[in-house]
Amino acid sequence: MTDTTKTASEQDRVLIFDTTLRDGEQSPGATMTHDEKLEIAALLDEMGVDIIEAGFPIASEGDFEAVSAIARQSKTSTICGLARANYKDIDRCWEAVKHARSPRIHTFIGTSPLHRAIPNLDMDQMAERIHDTVSHARNLCDNVQWSPMDATRTEHDYLCRVVEIAIKAGATTINIPDTVGYTAPRESADLIRMLLERVPGADTVIFATHCHNDLGMATANALAAVEAGARQIECTINGLGERAGNTALEEVVMALKVRNDIMPYRTGIDTTRIMNISRKVATVSGFPVQFNKAIVGKNAFAHESGIHQDGMLKNAQTFEIMRPADVGLADTSLVMGKHSGRAALRAKLKDLGYDLGENQLNDVFVRFKALADRKKEVFDDDIVALIQDQATSAEHDVLQLKRLRVVCGTDGPQEAEMTLSVEGVDHSIDATGDGPVDAAFNAVKMLYPHHARLHLYQVHAVTEGTDAQATVSVRLEEDGKIATGQAADTDTVVASVKAYVNALNRLIHRRQKSAPGADMKDVHYSSHA
Ligand code: KIV
Ligand code: ZN
């Protein structure tokens, strides 16, 4: 039984382990640039994340560089890198994380029958491998996490045996992954309880829970594991991650805060920073947050029905279990317009959680004025879209849209006249297509021939009204590599082309950066010495 009468400082601390930059970034299309990873790591550090899993150093030169740069810049968080169960991975991981004030090596191997078949090891051989690799990691670093991948589908006796071996070999954290999102809350709790009861030495380490959301139970499974004794939750911002994603950081943290009466555990997270980092991750990953997503969705605090609005006006608690300000949402929605000055914009940005430098502010101000000229009222969401748009394009991009004019009509194919700068040189063309967006995309293809295929094209209106800005997401695939671009504009076709060009720039950037044959997607779940 948990003691619900403890004061906040007496309550058990649950460590928050964020893997947005590793498990989240492995999501096809969510690839982030080096600088974006560093920015996100800094935000995670500032918001009080205990452990940041910064990447998979052996996966590529780029991953290694990012993990070591994050380790060097870390202030409070422990910086962790992932390594398969072999010495080469572990050594490379240590080389990357060792610069951190507090480094951690996280090594794993698949222990379920299906996963054991991949490296073709029998139970005894795998047990020996676990002993050797965890000992090796522990000789390098005194903070070692070990994960039996697919733990929730591993035979209990074997799981107890290998967890005991890992603890004896020096692991300080044992992570229990539900790799395929298969478990359910009661089972998740029973598994942790069983390990705590049966494994000798279990009380000397921290047990972690790592859940995937394939059945929509990742948050519930993580919280159930905590109630059974896990004291570390592995999660990602916005629940980013392969397939249906991972446990969402904002959900577990806010659940523990709002329902502290029945789940008396504390985290070190400053929840007022949640919205800001959620927007940042959505922008750089190219995975927009669904409108009705818990905590960070656009509608999470919107009360539109008449009954709700009436109740809210009388007493906010009628329908609101947490205050928008608790997650960093500005209470006011002060509308801005073309007469609003720099000071008002700066104050608004601060309210929204953006602390911009002078140059960035100047740039946003120019774009804000241009938007206010086209749009009577500029809402909070418009400003967020402006910032996100700025974040996705860079001066040194190979492709830049210079001019676009489309001709639409009920008769005949639509036409697009476009000027595109390719490596600093302007090129122009006229193209036709089945609709204005198709015509404009055809123009891009003619000006910059490529064989990337369109996987996703998504348009959202940022606010209401026919003058609303559109945010567009475009996902492209080229030779198995996926990149997503986003852009916003009051003109949907312009936003579409900018998003397309942005995705292309990301593919070009990846092409230029990636070391041949070294891509994380290829190495994730294979495990060899
Ligand atoms: O889901 C999983 O099993 C993982 C491991 C590498 C911990 O991400
Ligand atoms: Zn995972």
XYZ file of C-alpha atoms and ligand atoms in Angstrom:
538
model
C 0.000 0.000 0.000
C 1.250 3.492 -0.794
C 1.168 6.107 1.908
C -0.920 9.007 0.587
C -0.426 11.110 3.711
C 3.270 11.904 3.086
C 4.200 15.540 2.451
C 5.650 16.371 -0.968
C 9.252 16.261 0.240
C 8.719 12.909 1.958
C 7.252 11.304 -1.123
C 9.282 8.880 -3.188
C 11.087 10.541 -6.042
C 10.419 9.135 -9.509
C 13.256 9.818 -11.937
C 12.314 11.075 -15.374
C 14.420 9.577 -18.159
C 13.764 11.301 -21.456
C 14.535 9.420 -24.663
C 13.125 11.906 -27.213
C 16.579 12.204 -28.773
C 17.087 8.433 -29.023
C 13.870 6.377 -29.139
C 11.890 9.435 -30.301
C 14.333 10.343 -33.020
C 14.312 6.757 -34.300
C 10.753 7.305 -35.463
C 10.917 7.298 -39.293
C 10.907 10.912 -40.449
C 11.663 12.431 -37.040
C 15.359 12.935 -37.747
C 16.739 16.080 -36.129
C 19.804 18.101 -36.998
C 22.804 18.398 -34.674
C 21.847 21.907 -33.529
C 18.218 20.950 -32.987
C 19.297 18.037 -30.763
C 21.473 20.351 -28.692
C 18.645 22.851 -28.291
C 16.213 20.169 -27.174
C 18.742 18.685 -24.756
C 19.259 22.147 -23.219
C 15.487 22.543 -22.757
C 15.221 19.065 -21.177
C 18.078 19.894 -18.823
C 16.470 23.216 -17.833
C 13.074 21.658 -17.191
C 14.540 19.193 -14.678
C 14.763 15.923 -16.610
C 16.953 13.606 -14.509
C 18.454 11.547 -17.326
C 18.623 12.476 -21.012
C 19.185 9.598 -23.415
C 20.985 11.660 -26.035
C 21.406 9.077 -28.789
C 22.994 5.872 -30.015
C 26.679 6.801 -30.487
C 27.692 3.790 -32.625
C 24.860 4.423 -35.106
C 26.610 7.156 -37.064
C 29.284 9.831 -36.841
C 26.473 12.381 -36.519
C 24.940 10.561 -33.561
C 28.295 10.268 -31.844
C 28.985 13.998 -32.305
C 25.544 14.942 -31.018
C 25.820 12.764 -27.892
C 29.258 14.087 -27.021
C 28.222 17.715 -27.601
C 25.154 17.202 -25.400
C 27.368 15.588 -22.741
C 29.710 18.601 -22.806
C 26.898 21.164 -22.545
C 24.966 19.306 -19.813
C 24.347 21.209 -16.589
C 22.222 19.141 -14.233
C 20.926 16.111 -16.106
C 22.745 12.796 -16.369
C 23.618 12.138 -20.022
C 23.105 8.622 -21.277
C 23.977 6.885 -24.536
C 22.636 3.589 -25.886
C 24.832 0.597 -26.729
C 24.067 -2.951 -27.863
C 25.549 -5.852 -25.946
C 29.022 -5.739 -27.456
C 32.299 -4.106 -26.445
C 32.590 -1.935 -29.549
C 29.203 -0.289 -28.970
C 29.890 0.162 -25.271
C 33.353 1.696 -25.837
C 31.955 4.096 -28.432
C 29.112 5.028 -26.101
C 31.538 5.748 -23.277
C 33.707 7.907 -25.573
C 30.632 10.045 -26.269
C 29.109 10.351 -22.784
C 32.297 10.557 -20.723
C 32.416 14.362 -21.098
C 29.209 14.751 -19.110
C 29.177 15.973 -15.517
C 27.194 12.789 -14.864
C 27.520 10.109 -17.603
C 25.576 6.868 -17.988
C 25.973 3.879 -20.324
C 22.747 2.117 -21.287
C 23.306 -1.331 -22.753
C 20.604 -3.750 -23.883
C 19.912 -7.120 -25.457
C 16.647 -8.767 -26.516
C 15.810 -11.541 -24.028
C 12.433 -12.865 -25.218
C 12.391 -16.090 -27.270
C 11.859 -14.141 -30.495
C 14.701 -11.751 -29.755
C 17.065 -14.467 -28.534
C 16.771 -16.065 -31.965
C 18.248 -12.994 -33.708
C 21.833 -13.261 -32.426
C 21.329 -17.027 -32.312
C 22.373 -17.388 -28.672
C 20.971 -19.999 -26.336
C 19.911 -18.991 -22.824
C 23.302 -19.757 -21.264
C 25.287 -18.017 -23.980
C 23.088 -14.942 -23.650
C 23.462 -14.931 -19.873
C 27.228 -15.006 -20.313
C 27.084 -12.173 -22.847
C 25.045 -10.080 -20.396
C 27.546 -10.705 -17.621
C 30.513 -9.784 -19.810
C 29.046 -6.665 -21.409
C 27.576 -5.185 -18.238
C 30.888 -5.821 -16.410
C 32.726 -4.139 -19.280
C 30.416 -1.096 -19.128
C 30.764 -0.911 -15.358
C 34.556 -0.913 -15.638
C 34.224 2.242 -17.740
C 31.432 4.054 -15.935
C 29.937 3.760 -12.460
C 26.436 4.510 -13.751
C 25.209 1.627 -15.928
C 21.687 0.896 -17.076
C 20.802 -2.498 -18.476
C 17.662 -3.402 -20.449
C 16.321 -6.854 -21.355
C 14.591 -5.773 -24.562
C 11.076 -7.234 -24.966
C 11.065 -7.971 -21.231
C 7.274 -8.180 -21.144
C 7.404 -11.229 -23.476
C 10.364 -12.897 -21.752
C 9.834 -16.044 -19.618
C 9.700 -14.921 -15.950
C 12.300 -17.404 -14.724
C 14.755 -16.369 -17.402
C 14.046 -12.673 -16.828
C 14.798 -13.094 -13.090
C 17.978 -14.964 -13.932
C 19.357 -12.327 -16.325
C 18.329 -9.379 -14.170
C 20.220 -10.965 -11.274
C 23.274 -11.431 -13.493
C 23.149 -7.794 -14.636
C 22.886 -6.555 -11.059
C 25.807 -8.743 -9.956
C 27.849 -7.487 -12.933
C 27.346 -3.913 -11.743
C 24.204 -2.474 -13.372
C 22.796 0.338 -11.245
C 19.484 0.707 -13.093
C 17.435 -2.148 -14.526
C 15.030 -1.018 -17.220
C 12.059 -3.219 -18.100
C 10.981 -2.404 -21.672
C 7.608 -3.194 -23.135
C 9.233 -2.963 -26.553
C 6.181 -3.782 -28.640
C 3.550 -2.075 -26.486
C 1.972 -5.401 -25.562
C 1.471 -5.259 -21.821
C -1.477 -3.902 -19.811
C -1.448 -1.971 -16.516
C -2.026 -4.866 -14.126
C 0.554 -7.024 -15.875
C 3.052 -4.144 -15.964
C 2.727 -3.741 -12.196
C 2.875 -7.503 -11.531
C 6.090 -7.827 -13.527
C 7.909 -5.160 -11.506
C 6.564 -6.586 -8.261
C 7.651 -10.089 -9.259
C 11.196 -8.907 -10.046
C 11.456 -6.953 -6.797
C 10.327 -10.003 -4.830
C 12.291 -12.718 -6.593
C 15.606 -11.237 -7.725
C 18.373 -11.185 -5.105
C 19.845 -7.679 -4.909
C 16.786 -6.052 -6.521
C 16.586 -3.606 -3.633
C 20.057 -2.265 -4.455
C 19.162 -0.913 -7.908
C 16.535 1.350 -9.461
C 13.904 -0.314 -11.622
C 12.765 1.626 -14.665
C 9.727 1.255 -16.887
C 9.937 1.821 -20.667
C 6.600 1.511 -22.438
C 5.487 1.773 -26.027
C 2.007 2.904 -26.950
C 0.858 0.346 -29.527
C -2.327 -0.390 -27.583
C -2.662 3.148 -26.213
C -1.650 2.027 -22.703
C 1.889 3.407 -22.386
C 1.034 6.043 -19.789
C -1.168 3.709 -17.753
C 1.463 0.947 -17.898
C 4.235 3.292 -16.736
C 2.173 4.604 -13.818
C 1.180 1.067 -12.810
C 4.864 0.083 -12.800
C 5.625 3.025 -10.513
C 2.915 1.956 -8.093
C 4.557 -1.477 -8.006
C 8.001 -0.063 -7.206
C 9.611 1.266 -10.401
C 11.327 4.573 -9.684
C 12.328 5.679 -13.171
C 9.967 6.384 -16.060
C 11.324 6.390 -19.600
C 9.385 8.702 -21.845
C 9.480 11.188 -24.706
C 8.083 14.656 -25.325
C 4.708 14.439 -27.127
C 5.035 10.640 -26.880
C 7.279 10.749 -29.955
C 8.629 7.350 -30.945
C 8.495 4.497 -33.395
C 5.058 3.217 -34.438
C 2.537 4.541 -31.872
C 5.323 6.137 -29.851
C 6.563 5.981 -26.266
C 5.052 7.020 -22.934
C 4.524 10.797 -23.135
C 6.579 12.732 -20.580
C 3.905 15.400 -20.179
C 1.242 12.779 -19.428
C 3.056 10.881 -16.688
C 4.414 14.031 -15.085
C 1.044 15.802 -15.028
C -0.760 12.633 -13.900
C 1.587 12.371 -10.919
C 1.086 16.064 -10.162
C -2.690 16.282 -10.610
C -3.475 12.917 -8.966
C -0.844 13.156 -6.270
C -3.640 12.296 -3.823
C -3.687 8.708 -5.071
C -0.185 8.509 -6.624
C 2.026 10.174 -4.033
C 5.300 10.386 -5.965
C 7.239 13.480 -6.954
C 9.298 14.307 -10.014
C 11.813 17.113 -10.473
C 10.084 18.526 -13.563
C 9.189 22.199 -13.878
C 5.839 21.610 -15.566
C 5.512 25.221 -16.737
C 8.093 24.405 -19.401
C 6.061 21.623 -20.966
C 4.280 23.599 -23.712
C 7.430 25.266 -24.930
C 9.397 22.043 -25.359
C 6.364 20.287 -26.818
C 6.135 22.929 -29.565
C 9.867 22.748 -30.179
C 9.850 18.957 -30.541
C 6.799 19.102 -32.830
C 8.583 21.613 -35.046
C 11.962 19.970 -35.337
C 10.659 16.412 -35.618
C 7.996 17.404 -38.134
C 5.426 15.426 -36.124
C 2.597 17.844 -35.308
C 0.753 17.240 -32.042
C -2.765 15.912 -32.566
C -5.379 18.515 -31.541
C -6.937 16.374 -28.813
C -3.638 15.061 -27.390
C -3.688 15.041 -23.565
C -1.887 18.007 -21.941
C -0.256 19.529 -25.045
C -2.943 19.280 -27.747
C -4.390 22.521 -29.094
C -7.789 21.551 -27.684
C -6.566 20.205 -24.338
C -7.703 23.356 -22.549
C -10.332 24.593 -25.017
C -13.911 24.599 -23.791
C -16.179 25.210 -26.705
C -19.558 23.743 -25.893
C -22.069 26.168 -24.361
C -22.463 24.146 -21.138
C -18.702 23.970 -20.643
C -18.177 27.674 -21.299
C -20.922 28.620 -18.880
C -19.454 26.389 -16.177
C -15.939 27.662 -16.834
C -17.020 31.282 -16.478
C -18.629 30.552 -13.112
C -15.766 28.430 -11.771
C -12.813 27.199 -13.834
C -12.606 24.016 -11.760
C -15.992 22.881 -13.080
C -14.352 21.371 -16.120
C -10.645 22.009 -15.609
C -8.521 19.627 -13.529
C -5.317 21.613 -14.079
C -4.641 25.238 -14.907
C -3.273 26.089 -18.365
C -0.490 28.008 -16.617
C 0.670 24.757 -14.924
C 1.889 23.481 -18.287
C 3.135 26.851 -19.485
C 0.131 27.990 -21.498
C -0.437 31.725 -21.285
C -3.742 32.438 -19.510
C -4.590 35.364 -21.721
C -5.055 35.265 -25.419
C -4.263 38.913 -26.026
C -4.925 39.522 -29.693
C -2.171 41.360 -31.539
C -2.520 43.468 -34.678
C -0.574 45.642 -37.045
C -0.324 48.448 -34.478
C 1.333 46.217 -31.873
C 4.943 47.197 -31.340
C 8.137 45.291 -30.580
C 7.639 45.555 -26.813
C 4.169 43.983 -27.060
C 5.543 41.213 -29.267
C 8.420 40.584 -26.896
C 5.979 40.364 -23.942
C 3.712 38.038 -25.883
C 6.622 35.789 -26.854
C 7.726 35.635 -23.241
C 4.175 34.649 -22.225
C 4.305 31.881 -24.785
C 7.613 30.637 -23.374
C 9.982 32.006 -26.029
C 12.985 33.956 -24.849
C 14.495 35.177 -28.108
C 17.789 36.942 -28.673
C 17.775 40.417 -30.260
C 18.420 39.167 -33.829
C 15.778 36.484 -33.661
C 13.295 38.968 -32.219
C 14.004 41.392 -35.074
C 13.393 38.667 -37.600
C 10.131 37.527 -35.977
C 9.004 41.155 -35.695
C 9.444 41.749 -39.434
C 7.489 38.591 -40.206
C 4.862 39.438 -37.589
C 4.296 42.855 -39.253
C 3.983 41.206 -42.665
C 1.445 38.764 -41.229
C -0.496 41.528 -39.443
C -0.767 43.379 -42.759
C -2.464 40.356 -44.298
C -4.474 39.280 -41.268
C -6.629 41.540 -39.068
C -6.023 39.769 -35.778
C -2.914 37.797 -34.904
C -3.584 35.135 -32.256
C -1.200 33.229 -29.987
C -1.270 30.242 -32.329
C -0.313 32.493 -35.264
C 2.738 33.676 -33.365
C 3.715 30.133 -32.431
C 3.396 29.202 -36.134
C 5.662 32.146 -37.058
C 8.331 30.989 -34.639
C 8.064 27.395 -35.797
C 8.323 28.501 -39.400
C 11.465 30.452 -38.574
C 12.921 27.430 -36.775
C 12.559 25.141 -39.775
C 14.369 27.243 -42.372
C 17.997 28.239 -42.298
C 20.018 30.756 -44.286
C 22.455 28.098 -45.505
C 19.707 25.848 -46.934
C 20.536 24.601 -50.440
C 17.024 25.406 -51.733
C 15.084 28.587 -51.057
C 11.748 29.646 -52.464
C 12.112 33.135 -53.972
C 8.859 33.690 -55.838
C 5.623 31.837 -56.490
C 2.555 32.736 -58.477
C -0.219 30.271 -59.176
C -3.091 30.505 -61.619
C -6.220 28.641 -60.557
C -9.560 28.196 -62.236
C -12.322 25.745 -62.996
C -11.081 25.060 -66.512
C -7.819 23.455 -67.458
C -4.702 22.524 -65.528
C -3.467 24.902 -62.848
C -0.188 26.712 -63.433
C 2.662 27.708 -61.165
C 5.399 30.215 -61.973
C 8.282 29.751 -59.606
C 11.728 31.080 -58.857
C 13.832 28.813 -56.677
C 17.316 29.549 -55.481
C 19.496 26.437 -55.793
C 22.830 26.833 -53.982
C 22.531 30.603 -54.258
C 21.606 30.743 -57.967
C 18.059 31.702 -58.991
C 16.216 29.469 -61.472
C 12.691 30.079 -62.806
C 10.111 27.889 -64.507
C 6.405 27.535 -65.350
C 4.752 24.216 -64.523
C 1.247 22.792 -64.658
C -0.478 20.263 -62.450
C -3.674 18.807 -61.138
C -4.445 21.647 -58.729
C -2.255 24.532 -57.541
C -0.233 22.514 -55.019
C 0.498 19.783 -57.565
C 1.563 22.422 -60.117
C 3.845 24.103 -57.574
C 5.421 20.786 -56.473
C 5.993 19.942 -60.155
C 7.830 23.257 -60.531
C 10.127 22.331 -57.597
C 10.807 18.926 -59.204
C 11.704 20.573 -62.524
C 13.986 23.159 -60.923
C 15.659 20.660 -58.615
C 15.294 17.163 -60.114
C 15.172 14.466 -57.412
C 13.563 11.105 -56.850
C 12.229 11.651 -53.314
C 8.692 10.334 -52.957
C 5.894 12.146 -51.146
C 4.723 10.103 -48.139
C 2.577 12.653 -46.354
C 0.972 15.983 -47.152
C -1.043 17.522 -44.321
C -2.652 20.951 -43.980
C -3.988 22.507 -40.762
C -5.612 25.893 -40.290
C -3.837 27.543 -37.338
C -6.889 29.594 -36.297
C -10.443 30.142 -37.505
C -11.437 32.434 -40.354
C -10.670 32.507 -44.046
C -7.544 34.595 -43.409
C -6.123 31.889 -41.127
C -2.538 30.781 -41.566
C -2.101 27.236 -42.781
C 0.590 24.997 -41.321
C 1.657 22.328 -43.761
C 3.662 19.161 -43.092
C 5.340 17.303 -45.942
C 7.144 13.996 -45.479
C 9.490 12.759 -48.212
C 11.355 9.501 -48.633
C 14.529 9.002 -50.646
C 16.487 5.719 -50.645
C 14.927 4.659 -47.341
C 15.690 7.973 -45.653
C 12.731 10.007 -44.512
C 12.542 13.739 -43.793
C 9.661 15.939 -42.763
C 9.304 19.651 -43.467
C 6.865 22.135 -42.007
C 5.912 25.696 -42.874
C 3.199 28.255 -42.191
C 1.686 30.992 -44.324
C -1.701 32.630 -44.891
C -1.373 31.293 -48.439
C -1.799 27.520 -48.335
C 0.114 26.953 -51.592
C 3.077 29.029 -50.397
C 3.089 27.112 -47.073
C 2.944 23.841 -49.013
C 5.915 24.687 -51.222
C 7.941 25.966 -48.282
C 7.230 22.739 -46.385
C 8.191 20.662 -49.441
C 11.410 22.633 -49.913
C 12.133 22.343 -46.218
C 11.802 18.536 -46.338
C 14.065 18.441 -49.399
C 16.663 20.591 -47.619
C 16.628 18.132 -44.735
C 17.168 15.193 -47.081
C 20.030 17.035 -48.766
C 21.510 17.844 -45.362
C 21.288 14.176 -44.315
C 22.813 13.057 -47.607
C 25.747 15.402 -47.053
C 26.231 14.389 -43.415
C 25.622 10.664 -43.249
C 28.570 8.326 -43.294
C 27.886 5.576 -45.877
C 26.365 2.471 -44.339
C 26.008 4.005 -40.901
C 22.401 4.737 -40.235
C 20.596 4.222 -36.969
C 17.550 2.725 -38.676
C 19.721 -0.157 -39.875
C 21.244 -1.059 -36.545
C 18.491 -0.523 -34.009
C 17.299 -3.982 -33.150
C 20.076 -6.186 -34.445
C 22.509 -7.168 -31.770
C 25.911 -8.709 -32.376
C 29.285 -8.667 -30.722
O 11.806 -0.365 -26.628
C 12.900 -0.847 -26.298
O 13.029 -2.025 -25.957
C 14.056 0.029 -26.347
C 15.317 -0.534 -25.765
C 16.488 -0.245 -26.602
C 15.454 -0.061 -24.354
O 13.962 1.154 -26.762
Zn 11.829 1.758 -26.874
